[in-house]
CSV table of C-alpha atoms and ligand atoms in Angstrom, one decimal:
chain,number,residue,atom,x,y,z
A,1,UNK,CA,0.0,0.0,0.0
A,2,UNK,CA,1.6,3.6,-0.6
A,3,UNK,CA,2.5,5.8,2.0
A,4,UNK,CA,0.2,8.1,1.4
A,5,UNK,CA,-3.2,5.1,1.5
A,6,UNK,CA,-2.0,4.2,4.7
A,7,UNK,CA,-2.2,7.9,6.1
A,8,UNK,CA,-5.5,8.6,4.6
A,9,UNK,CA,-6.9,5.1,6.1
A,10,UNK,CA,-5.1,5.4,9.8
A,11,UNK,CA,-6.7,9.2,9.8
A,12,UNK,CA,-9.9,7.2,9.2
A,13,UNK,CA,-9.9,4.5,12.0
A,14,UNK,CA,-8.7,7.7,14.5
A,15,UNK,CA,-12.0,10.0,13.2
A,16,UNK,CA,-14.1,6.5,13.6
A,17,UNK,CA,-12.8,5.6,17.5
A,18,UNK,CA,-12.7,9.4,18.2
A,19,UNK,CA,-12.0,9.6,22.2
A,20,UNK,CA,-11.9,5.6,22.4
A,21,UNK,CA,-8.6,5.7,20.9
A,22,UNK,CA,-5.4,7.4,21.9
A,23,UNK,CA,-2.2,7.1,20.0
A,24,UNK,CA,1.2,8.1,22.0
A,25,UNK,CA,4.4,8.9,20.2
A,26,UNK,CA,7.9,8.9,22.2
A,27,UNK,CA,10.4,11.6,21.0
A,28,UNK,CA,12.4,9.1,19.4
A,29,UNK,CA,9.6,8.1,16.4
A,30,UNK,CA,10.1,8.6,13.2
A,31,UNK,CA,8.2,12.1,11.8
A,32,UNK,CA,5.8,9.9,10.1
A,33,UNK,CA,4.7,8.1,12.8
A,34,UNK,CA,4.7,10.7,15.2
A,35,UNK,CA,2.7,12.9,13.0
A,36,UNK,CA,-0.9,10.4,14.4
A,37,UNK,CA,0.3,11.2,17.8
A,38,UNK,CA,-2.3,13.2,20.3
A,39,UNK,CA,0.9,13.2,22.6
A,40,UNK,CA,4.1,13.5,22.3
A,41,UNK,CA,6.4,13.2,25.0
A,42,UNK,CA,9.2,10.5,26.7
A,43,UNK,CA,8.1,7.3,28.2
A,44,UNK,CA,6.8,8.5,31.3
A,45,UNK,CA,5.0,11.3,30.3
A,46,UNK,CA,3.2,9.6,27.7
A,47,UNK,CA,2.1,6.9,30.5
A,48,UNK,CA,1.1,9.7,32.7
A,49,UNK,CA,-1.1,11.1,30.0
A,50,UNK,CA,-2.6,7.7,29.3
A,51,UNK,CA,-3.6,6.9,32.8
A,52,UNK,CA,-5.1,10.4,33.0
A,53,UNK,CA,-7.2,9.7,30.3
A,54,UNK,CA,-10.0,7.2,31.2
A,55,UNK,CA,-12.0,7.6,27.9
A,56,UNK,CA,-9.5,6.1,26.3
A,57,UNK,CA,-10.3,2.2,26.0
A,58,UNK,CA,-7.3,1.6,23.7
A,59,UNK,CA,-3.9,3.1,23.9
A,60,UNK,CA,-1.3,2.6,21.0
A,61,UNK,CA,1.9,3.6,22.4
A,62,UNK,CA,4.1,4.0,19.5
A,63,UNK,CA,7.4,3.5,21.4
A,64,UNK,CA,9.3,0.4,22.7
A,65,UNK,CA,8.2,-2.8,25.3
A,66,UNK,CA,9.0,-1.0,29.1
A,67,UNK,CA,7.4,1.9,27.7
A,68,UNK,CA,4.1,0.0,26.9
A,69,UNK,CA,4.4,-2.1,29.9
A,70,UNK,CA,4.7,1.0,32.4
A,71,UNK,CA,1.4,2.2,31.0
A,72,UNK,CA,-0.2,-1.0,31.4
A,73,UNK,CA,0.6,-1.0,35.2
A,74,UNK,CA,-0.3,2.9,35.0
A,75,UNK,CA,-3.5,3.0,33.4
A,76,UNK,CA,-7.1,1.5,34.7
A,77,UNK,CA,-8.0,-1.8,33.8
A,78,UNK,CA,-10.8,-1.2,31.3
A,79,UNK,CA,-7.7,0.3,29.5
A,80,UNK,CA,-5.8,-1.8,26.6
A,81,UNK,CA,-2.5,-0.6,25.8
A,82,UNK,CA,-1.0,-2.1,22.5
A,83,UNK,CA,2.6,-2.0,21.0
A,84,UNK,CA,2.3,-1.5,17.0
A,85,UNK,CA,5.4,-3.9,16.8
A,86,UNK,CA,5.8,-6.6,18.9
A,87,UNK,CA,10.1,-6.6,18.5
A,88,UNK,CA,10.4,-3.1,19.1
A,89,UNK,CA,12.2,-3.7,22.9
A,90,UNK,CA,14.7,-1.4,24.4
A,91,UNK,CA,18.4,-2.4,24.1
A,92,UNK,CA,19.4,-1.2,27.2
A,93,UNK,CA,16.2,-2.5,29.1
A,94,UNK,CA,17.3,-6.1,27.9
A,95,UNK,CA,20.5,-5.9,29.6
A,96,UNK,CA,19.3,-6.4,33.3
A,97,UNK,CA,16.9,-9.2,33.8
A,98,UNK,CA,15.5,-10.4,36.8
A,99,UNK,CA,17.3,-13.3,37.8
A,100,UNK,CA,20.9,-11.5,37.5
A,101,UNK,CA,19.4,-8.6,39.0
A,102,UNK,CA,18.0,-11.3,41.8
A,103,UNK,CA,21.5,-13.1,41.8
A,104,UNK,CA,23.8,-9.7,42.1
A,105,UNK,CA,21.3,-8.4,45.1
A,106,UNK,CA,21.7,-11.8,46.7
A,107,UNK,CA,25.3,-11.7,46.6
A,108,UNK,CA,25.7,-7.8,47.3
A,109,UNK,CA,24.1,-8.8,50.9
A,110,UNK,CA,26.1,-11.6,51.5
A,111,UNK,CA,29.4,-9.2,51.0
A,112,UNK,CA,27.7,-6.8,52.8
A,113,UNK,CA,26.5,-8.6,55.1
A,114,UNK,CA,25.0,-6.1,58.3
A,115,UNK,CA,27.3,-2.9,57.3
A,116,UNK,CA,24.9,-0.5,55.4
A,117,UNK,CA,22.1,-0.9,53.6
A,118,UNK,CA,21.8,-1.1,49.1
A,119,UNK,CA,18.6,0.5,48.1
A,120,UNK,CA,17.9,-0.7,44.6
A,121,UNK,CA,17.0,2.1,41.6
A,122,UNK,CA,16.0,1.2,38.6
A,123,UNK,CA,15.6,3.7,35.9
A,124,UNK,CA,12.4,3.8,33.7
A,125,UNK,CA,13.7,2.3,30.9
A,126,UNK,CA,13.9,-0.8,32.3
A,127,UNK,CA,11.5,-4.4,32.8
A,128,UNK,CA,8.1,-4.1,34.5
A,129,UNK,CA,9.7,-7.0,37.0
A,130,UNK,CA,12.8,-4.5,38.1
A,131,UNK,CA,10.1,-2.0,38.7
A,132,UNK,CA,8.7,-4.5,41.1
A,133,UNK,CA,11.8,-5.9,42.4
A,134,UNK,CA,12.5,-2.2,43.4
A,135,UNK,CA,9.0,-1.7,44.9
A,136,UNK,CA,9.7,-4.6,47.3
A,137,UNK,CA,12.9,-3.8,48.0
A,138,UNK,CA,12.6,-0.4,49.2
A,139,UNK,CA,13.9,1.2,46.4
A,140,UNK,CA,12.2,3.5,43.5
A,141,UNK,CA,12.3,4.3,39.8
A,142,UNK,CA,13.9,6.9,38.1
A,143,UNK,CA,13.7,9.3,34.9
A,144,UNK,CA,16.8,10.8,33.6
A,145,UNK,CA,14.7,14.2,34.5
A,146,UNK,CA,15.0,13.2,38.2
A,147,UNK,CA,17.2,10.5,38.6
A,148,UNK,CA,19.6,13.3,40.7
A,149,UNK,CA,16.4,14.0,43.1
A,150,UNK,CA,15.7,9.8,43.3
A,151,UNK,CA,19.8,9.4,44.4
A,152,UNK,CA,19.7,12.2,46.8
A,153,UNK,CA,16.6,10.2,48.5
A,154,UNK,CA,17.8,7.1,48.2
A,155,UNK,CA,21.0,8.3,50.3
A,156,UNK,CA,18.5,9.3,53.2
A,157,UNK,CA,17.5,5.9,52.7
A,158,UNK,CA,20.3,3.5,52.9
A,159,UNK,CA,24.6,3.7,52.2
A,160,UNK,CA,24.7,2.5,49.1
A,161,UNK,CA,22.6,2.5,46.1
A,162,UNK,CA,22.5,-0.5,43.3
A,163,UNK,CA,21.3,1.5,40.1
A,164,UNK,CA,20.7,-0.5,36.9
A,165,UNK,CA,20.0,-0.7,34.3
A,166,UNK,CA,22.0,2.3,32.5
A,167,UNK,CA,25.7,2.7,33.7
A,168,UNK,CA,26.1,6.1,32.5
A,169,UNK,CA,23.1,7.9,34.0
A,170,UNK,CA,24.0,6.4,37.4
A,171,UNK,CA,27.5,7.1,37.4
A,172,UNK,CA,26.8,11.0,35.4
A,173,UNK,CA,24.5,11.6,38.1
A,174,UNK,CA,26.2,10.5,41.7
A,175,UNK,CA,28.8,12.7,40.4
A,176,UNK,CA,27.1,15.2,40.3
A,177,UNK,CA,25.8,14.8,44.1
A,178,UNK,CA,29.4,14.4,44.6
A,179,UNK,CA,30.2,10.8,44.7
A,180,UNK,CA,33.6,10.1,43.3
A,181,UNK,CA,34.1,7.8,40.8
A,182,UNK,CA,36.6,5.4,43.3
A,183,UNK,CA,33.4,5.0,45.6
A,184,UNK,CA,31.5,3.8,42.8
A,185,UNK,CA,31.8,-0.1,41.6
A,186,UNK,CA,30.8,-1.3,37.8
A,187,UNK,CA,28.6,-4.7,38.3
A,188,UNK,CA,29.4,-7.2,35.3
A,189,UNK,CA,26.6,-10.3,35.8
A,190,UNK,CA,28.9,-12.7,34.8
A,191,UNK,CA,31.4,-12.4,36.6
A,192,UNK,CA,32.2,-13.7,40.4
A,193,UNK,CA,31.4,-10.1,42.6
A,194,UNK,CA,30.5,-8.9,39.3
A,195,UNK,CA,34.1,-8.1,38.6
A,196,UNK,CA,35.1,-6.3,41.9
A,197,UNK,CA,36.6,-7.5,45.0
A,198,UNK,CA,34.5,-8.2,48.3
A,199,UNK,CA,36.8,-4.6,49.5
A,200,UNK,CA,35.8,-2.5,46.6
A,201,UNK,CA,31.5,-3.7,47.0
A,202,UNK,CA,32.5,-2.6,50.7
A,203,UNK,CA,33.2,0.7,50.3
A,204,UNK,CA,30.9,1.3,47.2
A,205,UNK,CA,28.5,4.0,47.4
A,206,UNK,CA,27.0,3.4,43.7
A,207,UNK,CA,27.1,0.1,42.7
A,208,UNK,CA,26.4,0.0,38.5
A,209,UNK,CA,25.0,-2.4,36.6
A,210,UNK,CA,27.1,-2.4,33.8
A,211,UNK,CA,24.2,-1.8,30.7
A,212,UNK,CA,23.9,1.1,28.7
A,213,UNK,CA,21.6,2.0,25.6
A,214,UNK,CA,23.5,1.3,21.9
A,215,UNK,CA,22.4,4.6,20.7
A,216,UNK,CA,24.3,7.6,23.6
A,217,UNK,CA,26.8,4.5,24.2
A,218,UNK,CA,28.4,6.0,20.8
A,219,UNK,CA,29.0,9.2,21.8
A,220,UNK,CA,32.6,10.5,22.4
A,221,UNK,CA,34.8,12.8,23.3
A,222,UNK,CA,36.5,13.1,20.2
A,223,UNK,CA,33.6,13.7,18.7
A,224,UNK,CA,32.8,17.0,20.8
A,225,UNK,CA,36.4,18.5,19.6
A,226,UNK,CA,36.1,18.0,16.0
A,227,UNK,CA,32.7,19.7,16.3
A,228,UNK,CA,33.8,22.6,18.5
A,229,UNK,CA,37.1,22.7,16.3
A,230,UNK,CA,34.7,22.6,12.7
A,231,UNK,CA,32.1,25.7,14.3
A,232,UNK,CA,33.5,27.6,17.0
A,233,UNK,CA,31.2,28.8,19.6
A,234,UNK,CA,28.7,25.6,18.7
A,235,UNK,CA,27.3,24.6,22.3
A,236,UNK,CA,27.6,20.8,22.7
A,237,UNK,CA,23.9,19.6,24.6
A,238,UNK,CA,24.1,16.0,25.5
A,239,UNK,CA,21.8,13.2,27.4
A,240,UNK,CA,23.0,11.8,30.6
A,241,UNK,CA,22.7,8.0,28.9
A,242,UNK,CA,25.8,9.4,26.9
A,243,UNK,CA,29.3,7.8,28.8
A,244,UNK,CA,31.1,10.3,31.5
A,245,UNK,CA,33.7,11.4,29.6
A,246,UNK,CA,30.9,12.9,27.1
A,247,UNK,CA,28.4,14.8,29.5
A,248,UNK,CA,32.4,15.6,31.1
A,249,UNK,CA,33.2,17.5,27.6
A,250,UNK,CA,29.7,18.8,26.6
A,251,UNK,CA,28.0,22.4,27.9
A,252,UNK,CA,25.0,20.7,29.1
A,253,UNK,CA,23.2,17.8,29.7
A,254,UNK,CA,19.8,16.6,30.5
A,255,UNK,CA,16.8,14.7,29.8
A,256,UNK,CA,14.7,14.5,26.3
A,257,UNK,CA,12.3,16.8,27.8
A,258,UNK,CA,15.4,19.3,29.0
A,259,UNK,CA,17.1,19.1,25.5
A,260,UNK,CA,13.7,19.8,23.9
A,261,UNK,CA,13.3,23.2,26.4
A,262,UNK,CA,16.6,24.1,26.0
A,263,UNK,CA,16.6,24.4,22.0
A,264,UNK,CA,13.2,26.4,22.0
A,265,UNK,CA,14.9,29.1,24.4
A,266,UNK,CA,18.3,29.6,22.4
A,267,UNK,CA,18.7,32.5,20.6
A,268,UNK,CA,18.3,32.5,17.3
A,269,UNK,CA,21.8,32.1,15.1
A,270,UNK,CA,23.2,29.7,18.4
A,271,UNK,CA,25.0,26.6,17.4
A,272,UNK,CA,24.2,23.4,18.8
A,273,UNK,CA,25.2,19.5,17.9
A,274,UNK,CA,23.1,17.1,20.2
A,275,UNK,CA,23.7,13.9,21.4
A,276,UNK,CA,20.5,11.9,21.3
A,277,UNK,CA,18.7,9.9,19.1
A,278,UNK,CA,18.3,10.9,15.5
A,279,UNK,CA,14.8,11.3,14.8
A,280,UNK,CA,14.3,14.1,17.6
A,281,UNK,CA,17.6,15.6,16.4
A,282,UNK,CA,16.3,15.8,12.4
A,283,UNK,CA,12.7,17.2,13.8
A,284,UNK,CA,14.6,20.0,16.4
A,285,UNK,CA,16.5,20.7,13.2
A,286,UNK,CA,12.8,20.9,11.0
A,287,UNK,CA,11.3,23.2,14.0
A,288,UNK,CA,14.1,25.6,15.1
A,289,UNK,CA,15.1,26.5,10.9
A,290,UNK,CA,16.5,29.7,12.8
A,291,UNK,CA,19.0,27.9,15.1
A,292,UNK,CA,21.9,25.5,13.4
A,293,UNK,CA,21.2,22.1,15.0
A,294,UNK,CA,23.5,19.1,14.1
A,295,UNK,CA,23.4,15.4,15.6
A,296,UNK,CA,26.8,15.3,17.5
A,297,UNK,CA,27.4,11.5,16.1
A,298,UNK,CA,28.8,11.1,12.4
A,299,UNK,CA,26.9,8.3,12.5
A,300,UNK,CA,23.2,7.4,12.1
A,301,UNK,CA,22.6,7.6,15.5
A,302,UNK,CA,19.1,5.8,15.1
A,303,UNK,CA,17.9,4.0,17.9
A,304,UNK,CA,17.3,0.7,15.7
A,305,UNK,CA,14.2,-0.9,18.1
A,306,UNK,CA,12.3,2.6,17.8
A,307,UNK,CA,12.2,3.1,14.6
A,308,UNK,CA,10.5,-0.5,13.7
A,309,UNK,CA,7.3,1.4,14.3
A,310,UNK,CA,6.2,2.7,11.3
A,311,UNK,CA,2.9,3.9,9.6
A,312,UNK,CA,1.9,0.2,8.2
A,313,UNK,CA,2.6,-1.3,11.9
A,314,UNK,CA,0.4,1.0,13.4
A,315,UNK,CA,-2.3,1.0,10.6
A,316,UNK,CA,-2.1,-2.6,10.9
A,317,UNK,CA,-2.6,-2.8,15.1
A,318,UNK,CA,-5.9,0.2,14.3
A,319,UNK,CA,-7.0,-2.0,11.9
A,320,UNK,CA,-7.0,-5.1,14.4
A,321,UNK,CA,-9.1,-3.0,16.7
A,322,UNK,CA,-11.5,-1.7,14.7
A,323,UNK,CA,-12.0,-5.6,13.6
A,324,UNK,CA,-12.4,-6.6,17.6
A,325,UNK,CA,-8.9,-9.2,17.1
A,326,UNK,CA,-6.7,-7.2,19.6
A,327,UNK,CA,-3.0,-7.7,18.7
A,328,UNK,CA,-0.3,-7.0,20.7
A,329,UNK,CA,-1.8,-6.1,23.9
A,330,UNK,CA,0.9,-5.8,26.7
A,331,UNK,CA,-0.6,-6.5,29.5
A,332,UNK,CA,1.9,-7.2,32.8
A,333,UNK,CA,0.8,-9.9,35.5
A,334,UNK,CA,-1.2,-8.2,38.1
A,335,UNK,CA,1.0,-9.6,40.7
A,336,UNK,CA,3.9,-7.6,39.2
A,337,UNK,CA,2.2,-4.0,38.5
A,338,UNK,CA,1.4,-4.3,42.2
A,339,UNK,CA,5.1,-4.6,43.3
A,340,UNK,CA,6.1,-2.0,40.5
A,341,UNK,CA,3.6,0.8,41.0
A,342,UNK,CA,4.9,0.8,44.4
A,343,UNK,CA,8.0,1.8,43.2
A,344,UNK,CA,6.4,4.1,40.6
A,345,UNK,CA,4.4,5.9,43.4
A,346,UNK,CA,7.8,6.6,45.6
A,347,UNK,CA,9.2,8.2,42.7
A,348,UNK,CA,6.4,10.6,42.5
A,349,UNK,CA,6.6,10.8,46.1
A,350,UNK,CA,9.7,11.7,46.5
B,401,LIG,S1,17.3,5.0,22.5
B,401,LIG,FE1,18.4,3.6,23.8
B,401,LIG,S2,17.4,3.7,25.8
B,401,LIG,FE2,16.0,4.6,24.2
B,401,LIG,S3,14.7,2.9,23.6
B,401,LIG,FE3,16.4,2.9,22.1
B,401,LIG,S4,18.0,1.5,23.1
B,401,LIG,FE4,16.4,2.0,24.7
């Protein structure tokens, strides 16, 4: 079918559900996807807006799995969320998974033993079960908008905290609440301690699970000084999923939401090269024509599980609706949305 069928016929099915129907886009969409969206927004947002939106019966969250899942445990249960395309996952949410999470928190309390307390963190992007695990653990989630606040609690809380599943935005954030980077220990899951001695998990502050996402992973300093070196005075704006040395380098650094603020209030004429994921980089370039915007990768920094989504996928899961044969519904085990949403509700707590 041609591009332009499949618009005309998915602008169809959303006149015919009307307010039944609510189609979320993450930042990170492809334009032609995200074009259908009534929200736009990151993964949290976009579950906020779906749980405060009861007339919606069926929510298409054109994003990845934890993103789905996390509105599944948000939203009421005469609410079906559905994921266009069932392979779009999240690379760096599918490198901590409950049993090595289980297994590392075991053995972290036996080399602890009694001297200080782990709270476990997880950050959004993450399994509905680590949500849980955190929730009965005593520990929280976290966005990369407040992961600094989450830390900063989770040090009234216990001594040390055990943050997965993104290395970089644990370790670019204790830093910035002053934790050094010698108090602060890289888990690997398969290795014995994960890699560390019983004396280094001792004295950890921040223990890391050692996962990051394939997309800010790429980001490096090298980069930054070719760019600054190729357009002096360009501003270097970076998200805190990018490695240390990189948010180190760049001017600032922040979350999706942050980077779109901070690009609608430069001046006009200001320089910027971004390090996020393409598709919001190519549609901040598209909006801001008055401000010179460059992705900070050389690369096509694409995030590959996002961008599976496209118009057909999601004409095909409207499609499945309007013909009553649901597809795709993520729906988590009620078991573990009550476990998680503990750990959802500290966050907004906190
Ligand atoms: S950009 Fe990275 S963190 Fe975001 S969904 Fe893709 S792999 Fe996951």
């Amino acid at each position: 079918m041609a591009d332009e069928a499949i618009f005309e016929r998915i602008n169809t099915i959303k006149k015919q559900l009307g307010p039944k129907l609510m189609i979320l886009g993450h930042h990170y969409q492809r334009d032609t996807v995200i074009q259908f969206a009534d929200e736009r927004g990151d993964s949290f947002e976009l579950s906020k807006k779906a749980a405060n939106n009861r007339l919606a019966e069926y929510i298409v969250f054109c994003g990845v799995h934890f993103m789905a899942e996390s509105a599944d445990i948000l939203t009421a249960p005469h609410q079906t969320v559905i994921l266009p395309h069932l392979e779009a996952g999240c690379f760096m949410a599918e490198m901590a998974d409950i049993d090595s999470v289980s297994a590392a928190w075991a053995n972290l309390q036996q080399i602890r033993g009694q001297r200080g307390k782990i709270i476990p963190i997880t950050y959004m992007n993450s399994e509905a079960n680590l949500k849980a695990f955190c929730g009965e653990h005593g520990g929280a989630v976290c966005t990369s908008a407040n992961a600094a606040k989450i830390l900063r609690w989770a040090f009234t809380q216990g001594d040390t905290v055990f943050f997965f599943p993104d290395e970089h935005l644990g370790r670019n954030t204790a830093y910035g609440l002053g934790v050094a980077l010698d108090e602060m220990a890289v888990w690997e899951a398969l290795k014995v301690h994960g890699g560390n001695s019983p004396e280094k998990i001792q004295r950890a502050k921040v223990i890391l699970w050692q996962g990051f996402c394939n997309v800010h992973q790429f980001f490096t300093p090298e980069y930054i000084e070719i760019y600054r070196r190729m357009h002096p005075g360009i501003k270097i704006l970076v998200h805190p999923e990018c490695p240390f040395e990189v948010v180190q380098k760049s001017d600032y650094n922040g979350s999706t939401g942050y980077i779109i603020k901070t690009i609608e209030a430069a001046a006009p004429g200001s320089k910027w090269a971004i390090g996020t994921e393409m598709s919001l980089v190519n549609r901040l370039q598209h909006e801001h024509p008055d401000k010179f915007i460059l992705s900070l990768a050389p690369f096509t920094a694409n995030c590959s599980t996002m961008i599976r989504t496209s118009p057909a996928y999601l004409l095909w899961a409207l499609e499945n609706i309007v013909a009553g044969t649901i597809q795709n519904q993520i729906r988590v085990p009620e078991d573990v949305a009550a476990k998680a949403i503990i750990a959802l509700e500290r966050m907004l707590s906190i």
